[in-house]
Coordinates of N, CA and C in Angstrom, one line a residue:
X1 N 0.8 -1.2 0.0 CA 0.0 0.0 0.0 C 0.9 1.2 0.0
X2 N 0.3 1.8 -0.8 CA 1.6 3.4 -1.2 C 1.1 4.2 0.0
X3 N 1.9 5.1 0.7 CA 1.5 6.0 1.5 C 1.4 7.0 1.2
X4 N 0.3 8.2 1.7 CA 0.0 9.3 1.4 C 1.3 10.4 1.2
X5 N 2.3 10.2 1.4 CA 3.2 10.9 1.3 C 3.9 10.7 -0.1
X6 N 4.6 11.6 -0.8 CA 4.4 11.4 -1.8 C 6.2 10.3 -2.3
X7 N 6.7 9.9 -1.1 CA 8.1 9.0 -1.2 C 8.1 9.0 0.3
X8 N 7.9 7.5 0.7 CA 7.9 6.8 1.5 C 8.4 5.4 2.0
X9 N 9.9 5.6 2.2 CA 10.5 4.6 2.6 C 10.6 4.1 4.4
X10 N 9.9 3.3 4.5 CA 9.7 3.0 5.6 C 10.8 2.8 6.7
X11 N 12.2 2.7 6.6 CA 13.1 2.2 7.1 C 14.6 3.1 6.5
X12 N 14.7 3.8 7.3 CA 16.1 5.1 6.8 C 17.1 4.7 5.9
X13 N 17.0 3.1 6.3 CA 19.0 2.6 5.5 C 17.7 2.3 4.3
X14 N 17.2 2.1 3.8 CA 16.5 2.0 2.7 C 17.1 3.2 1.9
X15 N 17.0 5.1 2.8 CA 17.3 5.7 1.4 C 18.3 5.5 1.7
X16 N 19.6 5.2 2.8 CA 21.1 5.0 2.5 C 21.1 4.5 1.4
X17 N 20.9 3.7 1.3 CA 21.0 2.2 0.3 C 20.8 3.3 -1.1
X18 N 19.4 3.9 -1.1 CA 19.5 4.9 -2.0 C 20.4 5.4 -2.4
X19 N 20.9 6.3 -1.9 CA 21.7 7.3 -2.1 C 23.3 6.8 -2.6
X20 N 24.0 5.3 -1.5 CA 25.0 4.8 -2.6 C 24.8 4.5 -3.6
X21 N 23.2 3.9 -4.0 CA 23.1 3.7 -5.9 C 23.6 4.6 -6.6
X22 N 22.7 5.9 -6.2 CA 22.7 6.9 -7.3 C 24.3 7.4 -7.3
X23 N 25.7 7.0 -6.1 CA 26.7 7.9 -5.8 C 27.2 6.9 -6.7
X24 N 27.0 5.6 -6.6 CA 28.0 4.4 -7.4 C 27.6 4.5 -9.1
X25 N 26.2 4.5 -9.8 CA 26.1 5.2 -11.1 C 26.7 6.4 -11.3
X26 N 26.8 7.4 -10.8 CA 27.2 8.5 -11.0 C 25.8 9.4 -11.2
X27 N 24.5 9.2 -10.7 CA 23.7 9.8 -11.1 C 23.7 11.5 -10.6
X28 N 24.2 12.2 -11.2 CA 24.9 13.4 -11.1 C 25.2 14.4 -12.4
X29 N 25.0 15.6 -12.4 CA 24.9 16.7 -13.8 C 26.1 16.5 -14.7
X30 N 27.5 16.1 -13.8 CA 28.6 15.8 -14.6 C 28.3 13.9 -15.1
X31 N 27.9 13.3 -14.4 CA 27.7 11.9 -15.0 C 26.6 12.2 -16.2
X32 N 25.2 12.9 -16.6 CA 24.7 13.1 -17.4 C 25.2 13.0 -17.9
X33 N 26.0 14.8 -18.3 CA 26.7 15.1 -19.2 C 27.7 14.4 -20.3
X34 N 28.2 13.5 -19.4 CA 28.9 12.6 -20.1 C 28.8 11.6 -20.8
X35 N 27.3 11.0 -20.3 CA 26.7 10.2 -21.1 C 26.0 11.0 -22.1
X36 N 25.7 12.1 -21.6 CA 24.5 12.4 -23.1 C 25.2 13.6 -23.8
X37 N 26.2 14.4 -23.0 CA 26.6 15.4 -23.6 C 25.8 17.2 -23.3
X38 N 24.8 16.7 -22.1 CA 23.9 17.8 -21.8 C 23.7 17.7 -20.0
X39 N 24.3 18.5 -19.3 CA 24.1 18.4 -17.9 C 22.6 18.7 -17.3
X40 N 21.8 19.3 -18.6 CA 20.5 19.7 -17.9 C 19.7 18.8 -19.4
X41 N 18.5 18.0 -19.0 CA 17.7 17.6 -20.0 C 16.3 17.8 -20.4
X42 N 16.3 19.4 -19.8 CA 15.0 19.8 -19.6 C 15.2 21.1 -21.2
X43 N 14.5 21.5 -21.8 CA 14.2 22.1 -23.0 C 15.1 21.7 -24.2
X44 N 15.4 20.3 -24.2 CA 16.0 20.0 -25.4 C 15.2 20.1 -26.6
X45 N 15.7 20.3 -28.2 CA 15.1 20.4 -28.7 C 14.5 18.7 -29.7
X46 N 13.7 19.0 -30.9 CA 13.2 17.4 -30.8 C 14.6 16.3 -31.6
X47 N 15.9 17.0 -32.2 CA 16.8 16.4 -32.8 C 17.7 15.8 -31.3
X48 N 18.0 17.3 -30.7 CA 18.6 16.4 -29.2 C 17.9 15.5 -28.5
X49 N 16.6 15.5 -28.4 CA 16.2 14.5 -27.9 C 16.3 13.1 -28.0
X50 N 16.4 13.3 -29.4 CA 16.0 11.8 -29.9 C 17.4 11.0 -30.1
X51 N 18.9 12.0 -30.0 CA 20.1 11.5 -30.0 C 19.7 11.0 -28.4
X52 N 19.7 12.0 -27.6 CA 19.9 11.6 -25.8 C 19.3 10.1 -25.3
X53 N 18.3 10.4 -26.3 CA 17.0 8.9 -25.5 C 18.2 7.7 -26.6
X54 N 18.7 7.7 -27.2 CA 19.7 6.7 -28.0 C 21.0 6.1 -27.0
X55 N 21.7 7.4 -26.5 CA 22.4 7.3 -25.5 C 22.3 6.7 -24.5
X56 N 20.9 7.0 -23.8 CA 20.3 6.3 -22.5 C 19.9 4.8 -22.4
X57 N 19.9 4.5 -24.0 CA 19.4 3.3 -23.8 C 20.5 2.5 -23.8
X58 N 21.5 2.9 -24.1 CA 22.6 2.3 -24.3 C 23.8 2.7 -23.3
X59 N 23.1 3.0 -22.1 CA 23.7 4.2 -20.9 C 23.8 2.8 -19.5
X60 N 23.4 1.5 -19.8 CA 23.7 1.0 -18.4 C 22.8 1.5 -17.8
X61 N 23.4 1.1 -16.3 CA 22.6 1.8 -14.9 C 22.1 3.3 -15.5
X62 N 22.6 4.0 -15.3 CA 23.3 5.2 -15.2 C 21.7 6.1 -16.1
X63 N 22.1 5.0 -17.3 CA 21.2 5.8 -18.7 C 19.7 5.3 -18.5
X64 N 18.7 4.0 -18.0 CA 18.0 3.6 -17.3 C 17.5 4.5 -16.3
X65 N 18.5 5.0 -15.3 CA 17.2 5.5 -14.5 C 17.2 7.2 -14.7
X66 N 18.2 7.7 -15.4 CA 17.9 9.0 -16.6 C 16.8 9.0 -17.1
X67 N 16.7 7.7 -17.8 CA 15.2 7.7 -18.4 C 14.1 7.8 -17.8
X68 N 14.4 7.2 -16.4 CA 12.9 6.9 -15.9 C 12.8 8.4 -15.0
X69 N 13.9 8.2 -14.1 CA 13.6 9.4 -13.0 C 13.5 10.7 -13.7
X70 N 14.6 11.2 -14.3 CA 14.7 12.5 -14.7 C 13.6 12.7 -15.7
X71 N 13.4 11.9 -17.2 CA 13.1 11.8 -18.5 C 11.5 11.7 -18.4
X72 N 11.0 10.9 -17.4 CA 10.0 9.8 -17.0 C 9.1 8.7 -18.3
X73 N 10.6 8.6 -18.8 CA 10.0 7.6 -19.6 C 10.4 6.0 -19.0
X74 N 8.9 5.3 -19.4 CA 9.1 4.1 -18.8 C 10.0 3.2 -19.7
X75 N 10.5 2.6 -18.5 CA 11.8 1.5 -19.0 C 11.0 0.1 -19.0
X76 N 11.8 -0.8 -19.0 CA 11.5 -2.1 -19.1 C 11.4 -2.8 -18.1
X77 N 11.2 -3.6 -17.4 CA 11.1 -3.9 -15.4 C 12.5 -4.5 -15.3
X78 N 12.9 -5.5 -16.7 CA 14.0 -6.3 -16.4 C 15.1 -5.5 -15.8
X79 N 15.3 -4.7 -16.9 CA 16.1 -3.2 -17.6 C 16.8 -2.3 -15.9
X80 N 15.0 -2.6 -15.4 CA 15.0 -1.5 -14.3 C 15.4 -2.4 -12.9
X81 N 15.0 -3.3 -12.8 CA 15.4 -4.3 -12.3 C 17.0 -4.8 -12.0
X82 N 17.9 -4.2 -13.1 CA 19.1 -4.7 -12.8 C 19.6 -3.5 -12.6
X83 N 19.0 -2.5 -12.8 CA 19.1 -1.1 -12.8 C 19.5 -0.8 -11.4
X84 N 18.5 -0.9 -10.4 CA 18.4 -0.9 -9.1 C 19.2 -1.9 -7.9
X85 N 19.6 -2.8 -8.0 CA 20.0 -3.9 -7.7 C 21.4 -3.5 -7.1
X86 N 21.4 -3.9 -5.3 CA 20.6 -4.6 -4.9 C 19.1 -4.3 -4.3
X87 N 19.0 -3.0 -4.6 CA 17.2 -2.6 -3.7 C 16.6 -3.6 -5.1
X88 N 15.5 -3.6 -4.7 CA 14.0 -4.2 -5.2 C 13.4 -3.7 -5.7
X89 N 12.9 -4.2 -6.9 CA 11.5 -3.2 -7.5 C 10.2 -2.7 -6.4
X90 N 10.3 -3.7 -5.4 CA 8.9 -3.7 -4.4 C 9.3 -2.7 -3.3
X91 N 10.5 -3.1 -3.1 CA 10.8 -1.4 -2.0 C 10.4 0.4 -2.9
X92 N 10.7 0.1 -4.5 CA 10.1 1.4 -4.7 C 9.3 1.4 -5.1
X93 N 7.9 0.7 -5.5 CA 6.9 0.6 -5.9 C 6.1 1.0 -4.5
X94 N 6.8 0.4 -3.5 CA 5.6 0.7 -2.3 C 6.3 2.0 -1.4
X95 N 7.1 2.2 -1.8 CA 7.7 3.7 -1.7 C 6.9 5.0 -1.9
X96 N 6.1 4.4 -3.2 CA 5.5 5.4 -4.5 C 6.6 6.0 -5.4
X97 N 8.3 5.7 -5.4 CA 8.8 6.4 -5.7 C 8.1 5.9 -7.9
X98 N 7.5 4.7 -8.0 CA 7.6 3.8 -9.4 C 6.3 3.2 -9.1
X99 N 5.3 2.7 -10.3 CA 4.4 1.9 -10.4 C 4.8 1.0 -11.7
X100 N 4.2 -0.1 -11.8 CA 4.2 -1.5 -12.5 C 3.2 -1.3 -13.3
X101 N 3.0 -1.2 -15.0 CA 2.3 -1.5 -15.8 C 2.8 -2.4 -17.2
X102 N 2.0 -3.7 -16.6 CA 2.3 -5.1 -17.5 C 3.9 -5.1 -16.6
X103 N 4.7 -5.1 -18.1 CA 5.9 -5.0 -18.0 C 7.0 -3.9 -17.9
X104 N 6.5 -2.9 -17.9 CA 7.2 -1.7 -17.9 C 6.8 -0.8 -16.5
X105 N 7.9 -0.1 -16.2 CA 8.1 0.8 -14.8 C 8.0 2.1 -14.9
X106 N 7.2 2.9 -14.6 CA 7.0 4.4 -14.9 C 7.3 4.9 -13.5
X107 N 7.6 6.5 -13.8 CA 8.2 7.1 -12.7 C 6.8 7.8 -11.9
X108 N 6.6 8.1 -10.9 CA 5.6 8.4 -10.0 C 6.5 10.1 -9.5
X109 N 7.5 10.0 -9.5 CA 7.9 11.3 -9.2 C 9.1 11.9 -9.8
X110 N 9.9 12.9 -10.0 CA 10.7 13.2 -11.2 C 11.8 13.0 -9.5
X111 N 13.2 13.0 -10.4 CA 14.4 12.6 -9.4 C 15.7 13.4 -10.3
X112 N 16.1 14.8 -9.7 CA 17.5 15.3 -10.9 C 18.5 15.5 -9.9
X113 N 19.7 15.8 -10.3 CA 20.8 16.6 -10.0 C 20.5 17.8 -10.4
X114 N 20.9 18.7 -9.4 CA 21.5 20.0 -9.2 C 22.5 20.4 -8.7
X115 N 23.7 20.2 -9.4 CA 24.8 20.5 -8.6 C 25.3 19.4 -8.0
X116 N 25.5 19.2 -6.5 CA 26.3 17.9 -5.9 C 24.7 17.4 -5.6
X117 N 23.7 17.8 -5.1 CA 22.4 17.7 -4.7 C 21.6 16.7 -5.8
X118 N 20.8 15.3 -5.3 CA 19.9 14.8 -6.1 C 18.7 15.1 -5.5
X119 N 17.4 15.9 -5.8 CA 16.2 16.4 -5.4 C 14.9 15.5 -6.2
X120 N 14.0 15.3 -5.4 CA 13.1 14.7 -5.9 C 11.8 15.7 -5.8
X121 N 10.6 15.2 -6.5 CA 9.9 16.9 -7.0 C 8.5 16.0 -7.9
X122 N 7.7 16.6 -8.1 CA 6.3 16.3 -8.2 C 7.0 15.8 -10.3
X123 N 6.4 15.3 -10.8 CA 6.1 15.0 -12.0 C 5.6 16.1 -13.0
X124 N 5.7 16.9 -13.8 CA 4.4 17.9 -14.2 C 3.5 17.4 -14.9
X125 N 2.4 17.9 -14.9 CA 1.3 16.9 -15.6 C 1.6 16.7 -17.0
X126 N 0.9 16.2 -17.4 CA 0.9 15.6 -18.7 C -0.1 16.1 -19.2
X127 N 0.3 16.6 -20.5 CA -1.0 18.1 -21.5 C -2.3 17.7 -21.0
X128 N -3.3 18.6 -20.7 CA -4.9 18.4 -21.2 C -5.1 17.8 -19.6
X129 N -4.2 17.0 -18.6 CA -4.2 17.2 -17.3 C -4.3 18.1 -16.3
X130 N -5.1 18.4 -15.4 CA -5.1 19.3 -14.3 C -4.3 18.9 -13.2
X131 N -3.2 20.4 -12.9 CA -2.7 20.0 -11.9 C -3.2 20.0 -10.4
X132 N -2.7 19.0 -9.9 CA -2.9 18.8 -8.4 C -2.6 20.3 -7.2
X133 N -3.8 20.6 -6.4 CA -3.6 21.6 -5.9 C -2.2 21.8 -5.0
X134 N -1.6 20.4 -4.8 CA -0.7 20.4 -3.5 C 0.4 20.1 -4.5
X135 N 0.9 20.5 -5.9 CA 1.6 20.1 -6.5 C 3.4 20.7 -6.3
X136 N 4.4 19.9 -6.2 CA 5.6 20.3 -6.0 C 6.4 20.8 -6.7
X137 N 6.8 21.9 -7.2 CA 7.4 21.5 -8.6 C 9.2 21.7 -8.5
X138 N 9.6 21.4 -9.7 CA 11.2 21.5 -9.7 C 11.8 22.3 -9.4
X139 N 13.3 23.2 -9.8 CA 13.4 23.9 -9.9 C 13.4 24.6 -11.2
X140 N 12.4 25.9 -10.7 CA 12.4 27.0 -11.8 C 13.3 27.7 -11.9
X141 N 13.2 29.0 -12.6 CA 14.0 30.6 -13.0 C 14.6 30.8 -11.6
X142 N 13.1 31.2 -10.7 CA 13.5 31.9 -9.9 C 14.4 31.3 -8.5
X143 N 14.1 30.0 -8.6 CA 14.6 29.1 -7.4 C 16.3 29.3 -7.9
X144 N 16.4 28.8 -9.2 CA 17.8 29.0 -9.5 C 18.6 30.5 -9.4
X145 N 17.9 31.5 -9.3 CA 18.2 32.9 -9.4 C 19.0 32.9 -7.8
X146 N 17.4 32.6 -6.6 CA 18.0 32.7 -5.7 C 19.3 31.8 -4.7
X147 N 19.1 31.0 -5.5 CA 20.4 30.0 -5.5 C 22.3 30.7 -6.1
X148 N 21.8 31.4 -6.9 CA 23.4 32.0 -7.7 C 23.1 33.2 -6.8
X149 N 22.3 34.1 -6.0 CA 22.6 35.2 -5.3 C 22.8 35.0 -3.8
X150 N 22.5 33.8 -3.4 CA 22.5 33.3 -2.0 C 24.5 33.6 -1.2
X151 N 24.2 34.2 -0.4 CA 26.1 34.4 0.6 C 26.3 33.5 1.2
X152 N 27.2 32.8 0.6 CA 27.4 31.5 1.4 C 28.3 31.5 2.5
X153 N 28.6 32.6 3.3 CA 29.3 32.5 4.7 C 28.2 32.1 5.9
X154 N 29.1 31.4 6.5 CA 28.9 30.8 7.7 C 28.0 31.4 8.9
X155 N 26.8 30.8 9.2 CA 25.6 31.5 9.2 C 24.8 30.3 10.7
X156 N 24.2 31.0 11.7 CA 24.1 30.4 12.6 C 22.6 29.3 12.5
X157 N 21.7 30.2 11.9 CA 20.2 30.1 11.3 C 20.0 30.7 10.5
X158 N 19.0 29.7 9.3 CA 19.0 30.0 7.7 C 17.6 29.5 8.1
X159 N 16.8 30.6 7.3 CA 15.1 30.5 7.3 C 15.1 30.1 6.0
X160 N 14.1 28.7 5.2 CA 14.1 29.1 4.0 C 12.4 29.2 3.6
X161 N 11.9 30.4 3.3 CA 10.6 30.4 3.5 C 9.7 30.0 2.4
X162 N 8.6 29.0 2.1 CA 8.3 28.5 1.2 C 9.1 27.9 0.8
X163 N 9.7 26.4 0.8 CA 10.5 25.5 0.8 C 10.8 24.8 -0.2
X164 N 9.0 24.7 -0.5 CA 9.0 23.7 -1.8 C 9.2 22.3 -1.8
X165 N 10.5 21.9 -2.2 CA 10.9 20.6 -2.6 C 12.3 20.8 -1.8
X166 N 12.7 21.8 -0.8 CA 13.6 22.1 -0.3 C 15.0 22.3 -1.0
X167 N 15.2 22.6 -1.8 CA 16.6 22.8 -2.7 C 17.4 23.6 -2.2
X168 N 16.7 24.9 -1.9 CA 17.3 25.9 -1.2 C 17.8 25.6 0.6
X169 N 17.0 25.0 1.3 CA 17.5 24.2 2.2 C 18.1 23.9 2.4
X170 N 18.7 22.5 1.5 CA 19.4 21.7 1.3 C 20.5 22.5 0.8
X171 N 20.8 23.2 0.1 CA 22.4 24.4 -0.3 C 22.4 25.0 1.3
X172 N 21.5 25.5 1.9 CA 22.1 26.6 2.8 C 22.7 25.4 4.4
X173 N 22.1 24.4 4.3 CA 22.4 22.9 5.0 C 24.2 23.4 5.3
X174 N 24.6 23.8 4.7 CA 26.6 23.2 4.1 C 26.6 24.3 4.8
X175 N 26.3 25.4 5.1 CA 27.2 26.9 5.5 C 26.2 27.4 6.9
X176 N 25.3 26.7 7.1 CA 24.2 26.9 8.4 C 24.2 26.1 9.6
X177 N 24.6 26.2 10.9 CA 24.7 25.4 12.2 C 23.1 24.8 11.8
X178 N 22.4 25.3 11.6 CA 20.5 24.8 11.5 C 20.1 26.0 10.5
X179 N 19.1 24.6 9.5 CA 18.3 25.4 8.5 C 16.9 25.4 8.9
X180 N 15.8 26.0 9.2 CA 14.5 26.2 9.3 C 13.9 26.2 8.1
X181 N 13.3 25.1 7.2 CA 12.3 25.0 6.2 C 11.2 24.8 6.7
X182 N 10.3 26.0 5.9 CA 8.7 26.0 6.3 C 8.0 26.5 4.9
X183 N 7.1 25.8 4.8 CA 6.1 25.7 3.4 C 4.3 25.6 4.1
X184 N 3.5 25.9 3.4 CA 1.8 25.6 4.2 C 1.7 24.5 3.1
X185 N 2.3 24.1 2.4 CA 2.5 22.9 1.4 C 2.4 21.7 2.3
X186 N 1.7 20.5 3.1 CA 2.7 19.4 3.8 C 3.3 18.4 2.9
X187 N 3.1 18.8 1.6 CA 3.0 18.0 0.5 C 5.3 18.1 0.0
X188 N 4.7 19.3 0.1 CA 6.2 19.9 0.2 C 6.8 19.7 1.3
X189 N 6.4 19.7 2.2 CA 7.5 19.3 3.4 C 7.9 17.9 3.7
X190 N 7.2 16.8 3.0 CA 7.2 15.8 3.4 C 8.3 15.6 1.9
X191 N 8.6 16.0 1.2 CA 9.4 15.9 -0.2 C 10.7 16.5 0.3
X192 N 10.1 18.0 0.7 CA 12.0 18.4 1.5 C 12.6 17.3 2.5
X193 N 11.9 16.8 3.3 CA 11.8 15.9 4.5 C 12.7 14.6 3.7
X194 N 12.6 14.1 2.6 CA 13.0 13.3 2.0 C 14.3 13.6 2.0
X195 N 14.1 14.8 0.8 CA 15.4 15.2 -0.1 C 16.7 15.4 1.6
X196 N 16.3 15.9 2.3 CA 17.3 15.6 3.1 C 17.8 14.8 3.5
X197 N 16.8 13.7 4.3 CA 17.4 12.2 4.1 C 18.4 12.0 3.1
X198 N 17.8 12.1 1.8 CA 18.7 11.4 0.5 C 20.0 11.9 0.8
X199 N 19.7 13.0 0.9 CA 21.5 14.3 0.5 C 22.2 14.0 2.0
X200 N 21.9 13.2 3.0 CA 22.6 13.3 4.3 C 22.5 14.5 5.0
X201 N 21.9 15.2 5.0 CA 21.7 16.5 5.7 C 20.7 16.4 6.9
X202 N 21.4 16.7 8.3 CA 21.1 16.3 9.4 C 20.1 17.5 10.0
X203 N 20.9 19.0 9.4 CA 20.5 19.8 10.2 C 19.4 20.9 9.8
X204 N 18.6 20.2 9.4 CA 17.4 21.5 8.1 C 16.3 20.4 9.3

């Protein structure tokens, strides 16, 4: 049974376990890049695309769950299956991070690099779909703006207000004795709440 939250691992060393996969692929903006030649795979156009998704398929681990997390295109279960390994398809299926149709694995929530950071973040709908009122989204313009203007000296308490998916958080985490993230989202906090787990960050 999936839990109302929107990534739910019942047991912490679960996302450890996580987080060595994604460190041992390299799932990371410089490991992209290298495989596809593009650190970011968000407004490619339709010729890049169709070179990137060639790459990915032929990408191993690495190119596999590019496709799924980042891309959200469904992979193959086998595919995804050796992909993950040693976690289980059933630890992320009942996660909600993935669902099972027939044979193929679709993504339930998008998963990228930013920087040394892997963040997890609502899916966007799909055309002619309405979005969900509690919906999370990635990072935009402005998240990234205030991310390149942010002072990174050493700082006792970091407020980050409206949290989101905690990105900003999670950066001020490294130069903050304690981060305070607060959103009226709980949808969002239960996602920042994650993304810290994932990234090891103790003190947000």
């Amino acid at each position: 049974m999936i839990s109302k939250r929107p990534i739910d691992f019942p047991d912490h060393r679960q996302i450890a376990r996580l987080r060595l996969l994604l460190h041992q692929i390299d799932y990371s903006q410089e490991g992209i890049r290298q495989l596809t030649g593009f650190p970011d795979l968000h407004g490619l156009n339709r010729e890049q695309m169709e070179g990137v998704r060639a790459k990915l398929e032929s990408g191993g681990k690495l190119g596999t769950l590019t496709a799924l997390l980042y891309l959200g295109l469904p992979v193959d279960q086998t595919r995804f299956e050796k992909a993950i390994a040693p976690m289980t398809a059933a630890e992320w299926i009942d996660a909600g991070m993935v669902a099972l149709k027939d044979d193929r694995v679709e993504a339930r929530i998008l998963m990228m690099p930013y920087g040394p950071i892997v963040f997890a973040a609502d899916r966007p709908p799909q055309p002619g779909r309405e979005m969900r009122q509690d919906y999370v989204m990635d990072v935009e313009g402005g998240t990234s703006i205030l991310s390149a203007l942010a002072v990174r000296g050493h700082v006792k308490t970091t407020a980050d207000l409206g949290t989101g998916c905690g990105l900003l958080a999670l950066q001020a985490a490294d130069y903050s004795d304690e981060v305070i993230a607060v959103d009226l989202n709980q949808r969002a906090l239960d996602y920042a709440t994650f993304n810290a787990a994932l990234n090891d960050r103790n003190n947000i």
